[in-house]
PDB file of C-alpha atoms in Angstrom:
ATOM      1  CA  GLU D  13     -26.808 -74.703 -33.258  1.00 66.00           C
ATOM      2  CA  ALA D  14     -27.427 -71.431 -35.080  1.00 82.00           C
ATOM      3  CA  GLY D  15     -29.637 -71.516 -38.113  1.00 93.00           C
ATOM      4  CA  VAL D  16     -29.295 -69.713 -41.398  1.00 96.00           C
ATOM      5  CA  THR D  17     -28.953 -65.953 -40.779  1.00 96.00           C
ATOM      6  CA  GLN D  18     -29.607 -63.090 -43.190  1.00 97.00           C
ATOM      7  CA  SER D  19     -28.982 -59.425 -43.088  1.00 97.00           C
ATOM      8  CA  PRO D  20     -30.409 -56.875 -43.205  1.00 97.00           C
ATOM      9  CA  THR D  21     -33.950 -57.727 -42.195  1.00 96.00           C
ATOM     10  CA  HIS D  22     -35.363 -54.899 -44.162  1.00 97.00           C
ATOM     11  CA  LEU D  23     -33.865 -52.842 -47.008  1.00 97.00           C
ATOM     12  CA  ILE D  24     -35.393 -49.820 -48.672  1.00 98.00           C
ATOM     13  CA  LYS D  25     -33.919 -48.560 -51.944  1.00 97.00           C
ATOM     14  CA  THR D  26     -34.956 -46.384 -54.790  1.00 97.00           C
ATOM     15  CA  ARG D  27     -35.209 -47.389 -58.415  1.00 97.00           C
ATOM     16  CA  GLY D  28     -31.800 -47.609 -60.156  1.00 97.00           C
ATOM     17  CA  GLN D  29     -29.790 -48.172 -56.951  1.00 97.00           C
ATOM     18  CA  GLN D  30     -27.933 -51.340 -55.979  1.00 98.00           C
ATOM     19  CA  ALA D  31     -28.849 -53.678 -53.145  1.00 98.00           C
ATOM     20  CA  THR D  32     -26.560 -56.135 -51.327  1.00 98.00           C
ATOM     21  CA  LEU D  33     -28.070 -58.927 -49.262  1.00 98.00           C
ATOM     22  CA  ARG D  34     -26.066 -61.265 -47.035  1.00 98.00           C
ATOM     23  CA  CYS D  35     -26.476 -64.831 -45.848  1.00 98.00           C
ATOM     24  CA  SER D  36     -24.563 -67.021 -43.398  1.00 98.00           C
ATOM     25  CA  PRO D  37     -25.295 -70.762 -43.713  1.00 96.00           C
ATOM     26  CA  ILE D  38     -25.554 -73.269 -40.941  1.00 95.00           C
ATOM     27  CA  SER D  39     -22.083 -74.239 -39.691  1.00 94.00           C
ATOM     28  CA  GLY D  40     -20.738 -77.142 -41.840  1.00 92.00           C
ATOM     29  CA  HIS D  41     -23.055 -76.448 -44.779  1.00 93.00           C
ATOM     30  CA  THR D  42     -21.291 -75.807 -48.057  1.00 92.00           C
ATOM     31  CA  SER D  43     -24.261 -75.063 -50.329  1.00 93.00           C
ATOM     32  CA  VAL D  44     -26.184 -71.803 -50.340  1.00 95.00           C
ATOM     33  CA  TYR D  45     -29.294 -71.075 -52.355  1.00 95.00           C
ATOM     34  CA  TRP D  46     -31.134 -67.844 -53.032  1.00 97.00           C
ATOM     35  CA  TYR D  47     -34.904 -67.556 -53.737  1.00 96.00           C
ATOM     36  CA  GLN D  48     -37.163 -64.646 -54.434  1.00 97.00           C
ATOM     37  CA  GLN D  49     -40.723 -64.495 -53.086  1.00 94.00           C
ATOM     38  CA  ALA D  50     -42.580 -61.670 -54.780  1.00 92.00           C
ATOM     39  CA  LEU D  51     -46.187 -60.988 -53.985  1.00 86.00           C
ATOM     40  CA  GLY D  52     -48.459 -63.203 -56.057  1.00 79.00           C
ATOM     41  CA  LEU D  53     -45.592 -65.047 -57.810  1.00 82.00           C
ATOM     42  CA  GLY D  54     -44.564 -67.674 -55.272  1.00 86.00           C
ATOM     43  CA  LEU D  55     -41.005 -68.727 -54.547  1.00 92.00           C
ATOM     44  CA  GLN D  56     -38.641 -68.543 -57.482  1.00 93.00           C
ATOM     45  CA  PHE D  57     -35.150 -70.027 -57.544  1.00 93.00           C
ATOM     46  CA  LEU D  58     -32.408 -67.466 -58.112  1.00 95.00           C
ATOM     47  CA  LEU D  59     -28.964 -68.893 -57.554  1.00 94.00           C
ATOM     48  CA  TRP D  60     -27.099 -71.838 -56.078  1.00 93.00           C
ATOM     49  CA  TYR D  61     -23.516 -71.724 -54.798  1.00 93.00           C
ATOM     50  CA  ASP D  62     -21.512 -74.682 -53.677  1.00 91.00           C
ATOM     51  CA  GLU D  63     -17.851 -74.715 -52.522  1.00 90.00           C
ATOM     52  CA  GLY D  64     -17.442 -71.156 -53.761  1.00 91.00           C
ATOM     53  CA  GLU D  65     -18.743 -71.759 -57.257  1.00 92.00           C
ATOM     54  CA  GLU D  66     -21.967 -70.770 -58.919  1.00 92.00           C
ATOM     55  CA  ARG D  67     -23.619 -74.093 -59.854  1.00 89.00           C
ATOM     56  CA  ASN D  68     -26.942 -72.950 -61.261  1.00 89.00           C
ATOM     57  CA  ARG D  69     -29.046 -69.849 -61.709  1.00 90.00           C
ATOM     58  CA  GLY D  70     -32.734 -69.383 -62.356  1.00 91.00           C
ATOM     59  CA  ASN D  71     -34.503 -67.336 -64.983  1.00 91.00           C
ATOM     60  CA  PHE D  72     -33.378 -63.887 -63.770  1.00 95.00           C
ATOM     61  CA  PRO D  73     -31.516 -61.113 -65.638  1.00 96.00           C
ATOM     62  CA  PRO D  74     -27.724 -60.704 -65.155  1.00 96.00           C
ATOM     63  CA  ARG D  75     -28.239 -57.743 -62.856  1.00 97.00           C
ATOM     64  CA  PHE D  76     -28.940 -60.382 -60.181  1.00 97.00           C
ATOM     65  CA  SER D  77     -25.591 -61.767 -59.187  1.00 96.00           C
ATOM     66  CA  GLY D  78     -23.808 -63.041 -56.145  1.00 96.00           C
ATOM     67  CA  ARG D  79     -20.857 -64.861 -54.755  1.00 96.00           C
ATOM     68  CA  GLN D  80     -19.877 -67.308 -52.018  1.00 97.00           C
ATOM     69  CA  PHE D  81     -16.953 -66.585 -49.778  1.00 97.00           C
ATOM     70  CA  PRO D  82     -14.278 -69.083 -48.461  1.00 96.00           C
ATOM     71  CA  ASN D  83     -16.255 -69.329 -45.165  1.00 95.00           C
ATOM     72  CA  TYR D  84     -19.357 -70.357 -47.253  1.00 96.00           C
ATOM     73  CA  SER D  85     -21.289 -67.213 -46.495  1.00 97.00           C
ATOM     74  CA  SER D  86     -22.917 -65.578 -49.494  1.00 98.00           C
ATOM     75  CA  GLU D  87     -23.931 -62.279 -50.925  1.00 98.00           C
ATOM     76  CA  LEU D  88     -26.658 -61.447 -53.387  1.00 98.00           C
ATOM     77  CA  ASN D  89     -26.304 -58.275 -55.419  1.00 98.00           C
ATOM     78  CA  VAL D  90     -29.102 -56.652 -57.324  1.00 98.00           C
ATOM     79  CA  ASN D  91     -28.082 -53.838 -59.654  1.00 97.00           C
ATOM     80  CA  ALA D  92     -30.215 -51.213 -61.367  1.00 97.00           C
ATOM     81  CA  LEU D  93     -33.129 -51.904 -59.060  1.00 98.00           C
ATOM     82  CA  GLU D  94     -36.632 -51.964 -60.523  1.00 97.00           C
ATOM     83  CA  LEU D  95     -39.944 -51.646 -58.756  1.00 96.00           C
ATOM     84  CA  GLU D  96     -40.733 -55.300 -59.415  1.00 95.00           C
ATOM     85  CA  ASP D  97     -37.626 -56.392 -57.510  1.00 97.00           C
ATOM     86  CA  SER D  98     -39.581 -55.653 -54.280  1.00 97.00           C
ATOM     87  CA  ALA D  99     -39.838 -59.003 -52.611  1.00 96.00           C
ATOM     88  CA  LEU D 100     -38.784 -61.209 -49.722  1.00 95.00           C
ATOM     89  CA  TYR D 101     -35.413 -62.721 -50.543  1.00 97.00           C
ATOM     90  CA  LEU D 102     -34.804 -66.053 -48.856  1.00 96.00           C
ATOM     91  CA  CYS D 103     -31.465 -67.742 -48.431  1.00 97.00           C
ATOM     92  CA  ALA D 104     -31.193 -71.516 -47.713  1.00 95.00           C
ATOM     93  CA  SER D 105     -28.277 -73.834 -46.959  1.00 94.00           C
ATOM     94  CA  SER D 106     -27.709 -77.551 -47.139  1.00 91.00           C
ATOM     95  CA  LEU D 107     -24.980 -79.923 -46.045  1.00 88.00           C
ATOM     96  CA  THR D 108     -24.072 -80.696 -49.654  1.00 76.00           C
ATOM     97  CA  GLY D 109     -25.525 -79.711 -52.952  1.00 65.00           C
ATOM     98  CA  ASN D 110     -27.176 -83.004 -53.790  1.00 65.00           C
ATOM     99  CA  THR D 111     -30.311 -84.193 -52.108  1.00 63.00           C
ATOM    100  CA  ASP D 112     -30.024 -82.839 -48.591  1.00 78.00           C
ATOM    101  CA  THR D 113     -32.681 -80.822 -46.821  1.00 85.00           C
ATOM    102  CA  GLN D 114     -32.522 -77.105 -47.496  1.00 89.00           C
ATOM    103  CA  TYR D 115     -32.862 -74.950 -44.382  1.00 92.00           C
ATOM    104  CA  PHE D 116     -34.105 -71.459 -44.840  1.00 94.00           C
ATOM    105  CA  GLY D 117     -33.250 -68.160 -43.151  1.00 95.00           C
ATOM    106  CA  PRO D 118     -35.805 -65.520 -42.073  1.00 94.00           C
ATOM    107  CA  GLY D 119     -35.325 -63.498 -45.256  1.00 95.00           C
ATOM    108  CA  THR D 120     -34.599 -59.953 -46.281  1.00 97.00           C
ATOM    109  CA  ARG D 121     -37.557 -57.761 -47.210  1.00 96.00           C
ATOM    110  CA  LEU D 122     -36.409 -55.509 -50.073  1.00 97.00           C
ATOM    111  CA  THR D 123     -38.622 -52.565 -50.975  1.00 97.00           C
ATOM    112  CA  VAL D 124     -37.865 -50.533 -54.063  1.00 97.00           C
ATOM    113  CA  LEU D 125     -39.487 -47.096 -54.219  1.00 96.00           C
TER     114      LEU D 125
ATOM    115  CA  LYS S  12     -40.441 -77.976 -66.800  1.00 79.00           C
ATOM    116  CA  GLN S  13     -41.503 -79.013 -63.348  1.00 87.00           C
ATOM    117  CA  GLU S  14     -44.786 -77.558 -62.153  1.00 92.00           C
ATOM    118  CA  VAL S  15     -46.065 -77.953 -58.595  1.00 96.00           C
ATOM    119  CA  THR S  16     -49.715 -77.389 -57.685  1.00 96.00           C
ATOM    120  CA  GLN S  17     -51.239 -77.244 -54.237  1.00 96.00           C
ATOM    121  CA  ILE S  18     -54.907 -77.737 -53.414  1.00 93.00           C
ATOM    122  CA  PRO S  19     -56.723 -76.154 -51.713  1.00 93.00           C
ATOM    123  CA  ALA S  20     -55.283 -72.634 -51.898  1.00 94.00           C
ATOM    124  CA  ALA S  21     -56.905 -71.792 -48.538  1.00 96.00           C
ATOM    125  CA  LEU S  22     -58.495 -73.772 -45.727  1.00 95.00           C
ATOM    126  CA  SER S  23     -60.299 -72.621 -42.615  1.00 96.00           C
ATOM    127  CA  VAL S  24     -61.238 -75.189 -39.980  1.00 96.00           C
ATOM    128  CA  PRO S  25     -62.171 -75.402 -36.278  1.00 96.00           C
ATOM    129  CA  GLU S  26     -59.638 -76.680 -33.784  1.00 97.00           C
ATOM    130  CA  GLY S  27     -59.360 -80.436 -33.482  1.00 97.00           C
ATOM    131  CA  GLU S  28     -60.040 -81.381 -37.098  1.00 96.00           C
ATOM    132  CA  ASN S  29     -57.810 -83.722 -39.044  1.00 97.00           C
ATOM    133  CA  LEU S  30     -56.619 -82.138 -42.282  1.00 95.00           C
ATOM    134  CA  VAL S  31     -55.259 -83.180 -45.637  1.00 96.00           C
ATOM    135  CA  LEU S  32     -53.282 -80.884 -47.814  1.00 97.00           C
ATOM    136  CA  ASN S  33     -52.533 -81.902 -51.379  1.00 97.00           C
ATOM    137  CA  CYS S  34     -49.557 -81.375 -53.674  1.00 97.00           C
ATOM    138  CA  SER S  35     -49.072 -82.589 -57.193  1.00 97.00           C
ATOM    139  CA  PHE S  36     -46.120 -82.315 -59.540  1.00 96.00           C
ATOM    140  CA  THR S  37     -45.705 -82.877 -63.274  1.00 94.00           C
ATOM    141  CA  ASP S  38     -42.249 -84.507 -63.511  1.00 88.00           C
ATOM    142  CA  SER S  39     -42.062 -87.715 -61.515  1.00 86.00           C
ATOM    143  CA  ALA S  40     -38.238 -87.916 -61.774  1.00 85.00           C
ATOM    144  CA  ILE S  41     -37.655 -86.171 -58.448  1.00 88.00           C
ATOM    145  CA  TYR S  42     -34.930 -86.634 -55.897  1.00 87.00           C
ATOM    146  CA  ASN S  43     -37.077 -85.628 -52.950  1.00 90.00           C
ATOM    147  CA  LEU S  44     -40.119 -83.667 -51.818  1.00 94.00           C
ATOM    148  CA  GLN S  45     -40.164 -81.260 -48.873  1.00 94.00           C
ATOM    149  CA  TRP S  46     -43.027 -79.766 -46.937  1.00 97.00           C
ATOM    150  CA  PHE S  47     -42.479 -76.334 -45.353  1.00 96.00           C
ATOM    151  CA  ARG S  48     -44.442 -73.999 -43.134  1.00 97.00           C
ATOM    152  CA  GLN S  49     -44.284 -70.249 -43.578  1.00 95.00           C
ATOM    153  CA  ASP S  50     -45.680 -67.734 -41.063  1.00 93.00           C
ATOM    154  CA  PRO S  51     -46.673 -64.322 -42.422  1.00 88.00           C
ATOM    155  CA  GLY S  52     -43.626 -62.312 -43.570  1.00 82.00           C
ATOM    156  CA  LYS S  53     -41.249 -64.941 -42.275  1.00 86.00           C
ATOM    157  CA  GLY S  54     -38.869 -67.557 -43.679  1.00 88.00           C
ATOM    158  CA  LEU S  55     -39.618 -71.213 -44.186  1.00 92.00           C
ATOM    159  CA  THR S  56     -39.505 -73.909 -41.581  1.00 93.00           C
ATOM    160  CA  SER S  57     -38.835 -77.387 -42.912  1.00 92.00           C
ATOM    161  CA  LEU S  58     -41.469 -79.874 -41.678  1.00 95.00           C
ATOM    162  CA  LEU S  59     -40.747 -83.115 -43.487  1.00 95.00           C
ATOM    163  CA  LEU S  60     -38.531 -84.361 -46.314  1.00 92.00           C
ATOM    164  CA  ILE S  61     -39.364 -87.514 -48.248  1.00 93.00           C
ATOM    165  CA  GLN S  62     -36.700 -89.065 -50.424  1.00 90.00           C
ATOM    166  CA  SER S  63     -37.856 -90.432 -53.778  1.00 90.00           C
ATOM    167  CA  SER S  64     -37.386 -94.020 -52.462  1.00 91.00           C
ATOM    168  CA  GLN S  65     -39.650 -93.430 -49.512  1.00 93.00           C
ATOM    169  CA  ARG S  66     -43.420 -93.655 -49.246  1.00 95.00           C
ATOM    170  CA  GLU S  67     -43.973 -91.563 -46.126  1.00 95.00           C
ATOM    171  CA  GLN S  68     -42.479 -89.647 -43.263  1.00 95.00           C
ATOM    172  CA  THR S  69     -43.930 -88.770 -39.851  1.00 96.00           C
ATOM    173  CA  SER S  70     -43.148 -86.137 -37.300  1.00 95.00           C
ATOM    174  CA  GLY S  71     -45.447 -85.708 -34.364  1.00 96.00           C
ATOM    175  CA  ARG S  72     -48.920 -84.813 -35.592  1.00 97.00           C
ATOM    176  CA  LEU S  73     -47.697 -84.580 -39.177  1.00 97.00           C
ATOM    177  CA  ASN S  74     -47.569 -87.339 -41.755  1.00 97.00           C
ATOM    178  CA  ALA S  75     -46.499 -86.887 -45.357  1.00 97.00           C
ATOM    179  CA  SER S  76     -46.927 -89.437 -48.095  1.00 97.00           C
ATOM    180  CA  LEU S  77     -45.396 -89.625 -51.548  1.00 97.00           C
ATOM    181  CA  ASP S  78     -46.663 -91.408 -54.646  1.00 95.00           C
ATOM    182  CA  LYS S  79     -43.983 -90.619 -57.194  1.00 92.00           C
ATOM    183  CA  SER S  80     -45.565 -92.519 -60.037  1.00 91.00           C
ATOM    184  CA  SER S  81     -48.749 -90.464 -59.892  1.00 94.00           C
ATOM    185  CA  GLY S  82     -46.939 -87.247 -58.983  1.00 95.00           C
ATOM    186  CA  ARG S  83     -48.734 -86.676 -55.704  1.00 96.00           C
ATOM    187  CA  SER S  84     -48.024 -85.980 -52.070  1.00 97.00           C
ATOM    188  CA  THR S  85     -50.284 -85.376 -49.181  1.00 97.00           C
ATOM    189  CA  LEU S  86     -49.607 -83.729 -45.824  1.00 97.00           C
ATOM    190  CA  TYR S  87     -51.855 -85.013 -43.066  1.00 97.00           C
ATOM    191  CA  ILE S  88     -52.252 -82.889 -39.934  1.00 97.00           C
ATOM    192  CA  ALA S  89     -53.891 -84.625 -36.983  1.00 97.00           C
ATOM    193  CA  ALA S  90     -55.879 -82.840 -34.282  1.00 97.00           C
ATOM    194  CA  SER S  91     -55.258 -79.327 -35.709  1.00 97.00           C
ATOM    195  CA  GLN S  92     -54.508 -76.452 -33.330  1.00 97.00           C
ATOM    196  CA  PRO S  93     -54.626 -72.652 -33.740  1.00 97.00           C
ATOM    197  CA  GLY S  94     -50.828 -72.610 -33.686  1.00 96.00           C
ATOM    198  CA  ASP S  95     -50.891 -74.609 -36.930  1.00 97.00           C
ATOM    199  CA  SER S  96     -52.253 -71.570 -38.717  1.00 97.00           C
ATOM    200  CA  ALA S  97     -49.703 -70.716 -41.458  1.00 97.00           C
ATOM    201  CA  THR S  98     -49.068 -71.258 -45.148  1.00 96.00           C
ATOM    202  CA  TYR S  99     -47.896 -74.757 -46.017  1.00 98.00           C
ATOM    203  CA  LEU S 100     -45.631 -75.106 -49.022  1.00 97.00           C
ATOM    204  CA  CYS S 101     -44.671 -78.179 -50.992  1.00 97.00           C
ATOM    205  CA  ALA S 102     -41.383 -78.232 -52.933  1.00 95.00           C
ATOM    206  CA  VAL S 103     -39.793 -80.881 -55.174  1.00 93.00           C
ATOM    207  CA  ARG S 104     -36.138 -81.292 -56.090  1.00 89.00           C
ATOM    208  CA  VAL S 105     -35.323 -82.472 -59.575  1.00 81.00           C
ATOM    209  CA  GLY S 106     -31.657 -83.205 -60.298  1.00 69.00           C
ATOM    210  CA  ARG S 107     -31.022 -83.026 -64.016  1.00 66.00           C
ATOM    211  CA  GLY S 108     -28.949 -80.578 -65.977  1.00 65.00           C
ATOM    212  CA  SER S 109     -30.227 -77.004 -65.756  1.00 61.00           C
ATOM    213  CA  THR S 110     -32.504 -77.930 -62.831  1.00 68.00           C
ATOM    214  CA  LEU S 111     -29.667 -78.970 -60.539  1.00 71.00           C
ATOM    215  CA  GLY S 112     -29.964 -77.765 -56.939  1.00 75.00           C
ATOM    216  CA  ARG S 113     -33.255 -75.904 -57.255  1.00 84.00           C
ATOM    217  CA  LEU S 114     -36.478 -76.527 -55.434  1.00 90.00           C
ATOM    218  CA  TYR S 115     -39.720 -76.086 -57.337  1.00 92.00           C
ATOM    219  CA  PHE S 116     -42.402 -74.679 -55.060  1.00 95.00           C
ATOM    220  CA  GLY S 117     -46.179 -74.773 -55.113  1.00 95.00           C
ATOM    221  CA  ARG S 118     -48.108 -71.579 -54.270  1.00 95.00           C
ATOM    222  CA  GLY S 119     -49.031 -72.999 -50.881  1.00 95.00           C
ATOM    223  CA  THR S 120     -52.122 -73.710 -48.845  1.00 97.00           C
ATOM    224  CA  GLN S 121     -53.064 -70.976 -46.371  1.00 96.00           C
ATOM    225  CA  LEU S 122     -54.407 -72.718 -43.279  1.00 97.00           C
ATOM    226  CA  THR S 123     -56.432 -71.037 -40.564  1.00 97.00           C
ATOM    227  CA  VAL S 124     -57.397 -73.028 -37.451  1.00 97.00           C
ATOM    228  CA  TRP S 125     -59.875 -71.206 -35.235  1.00 96.00           C
ATOM    229  CA  PRO S 126     -60.544 -71.965 -31.600  1.00 95.00           C
TER     230      PRO S 126
END
């Protein structure tokens, strides 16, 4: 069974540009979560999507947004990129949005120059 | 707000030692606690999940315990091997209101096992 996949693996952008990151959950999983892992800050919760709806978001500005498609895959968009957005962005999925195990993908390394 | 602390931040041991990694959390009203492993620059691999009603979980050489009332969990690694070298992360899930769905992570314990 395929795990959570993310694309691209690496992304290099310049300040002010927009970045789009993609995530495909494990087959049968309806919940997708996004986390940011910036150097020295640990893993921070960004967004949670379940059944196509945004269920919760962390303490991030509105220029971080996303969506979940009918096939449960998800996209994270970061507008007006800033240098401090450089981080590893991790996507996770779970069978439902309650108490199930979250399975993580390999991440997308975003570098903002 | 839930805060998760992991001690020690780093650990370097010779192969074969039995290890204990510690995790503490401030809000005992959790749904579950998960231990992960992260290799450098990689994603997270789920090791063990303990539901709030459970006291411990075991998988191979790994054993995790949970004491919800005191806000503590320990991950025990038996007979450590160089392949165990990685960062170990503890995360708790709280399910109320604005915290729905999210995991709160500790900063991790960076483990090095040398031959």
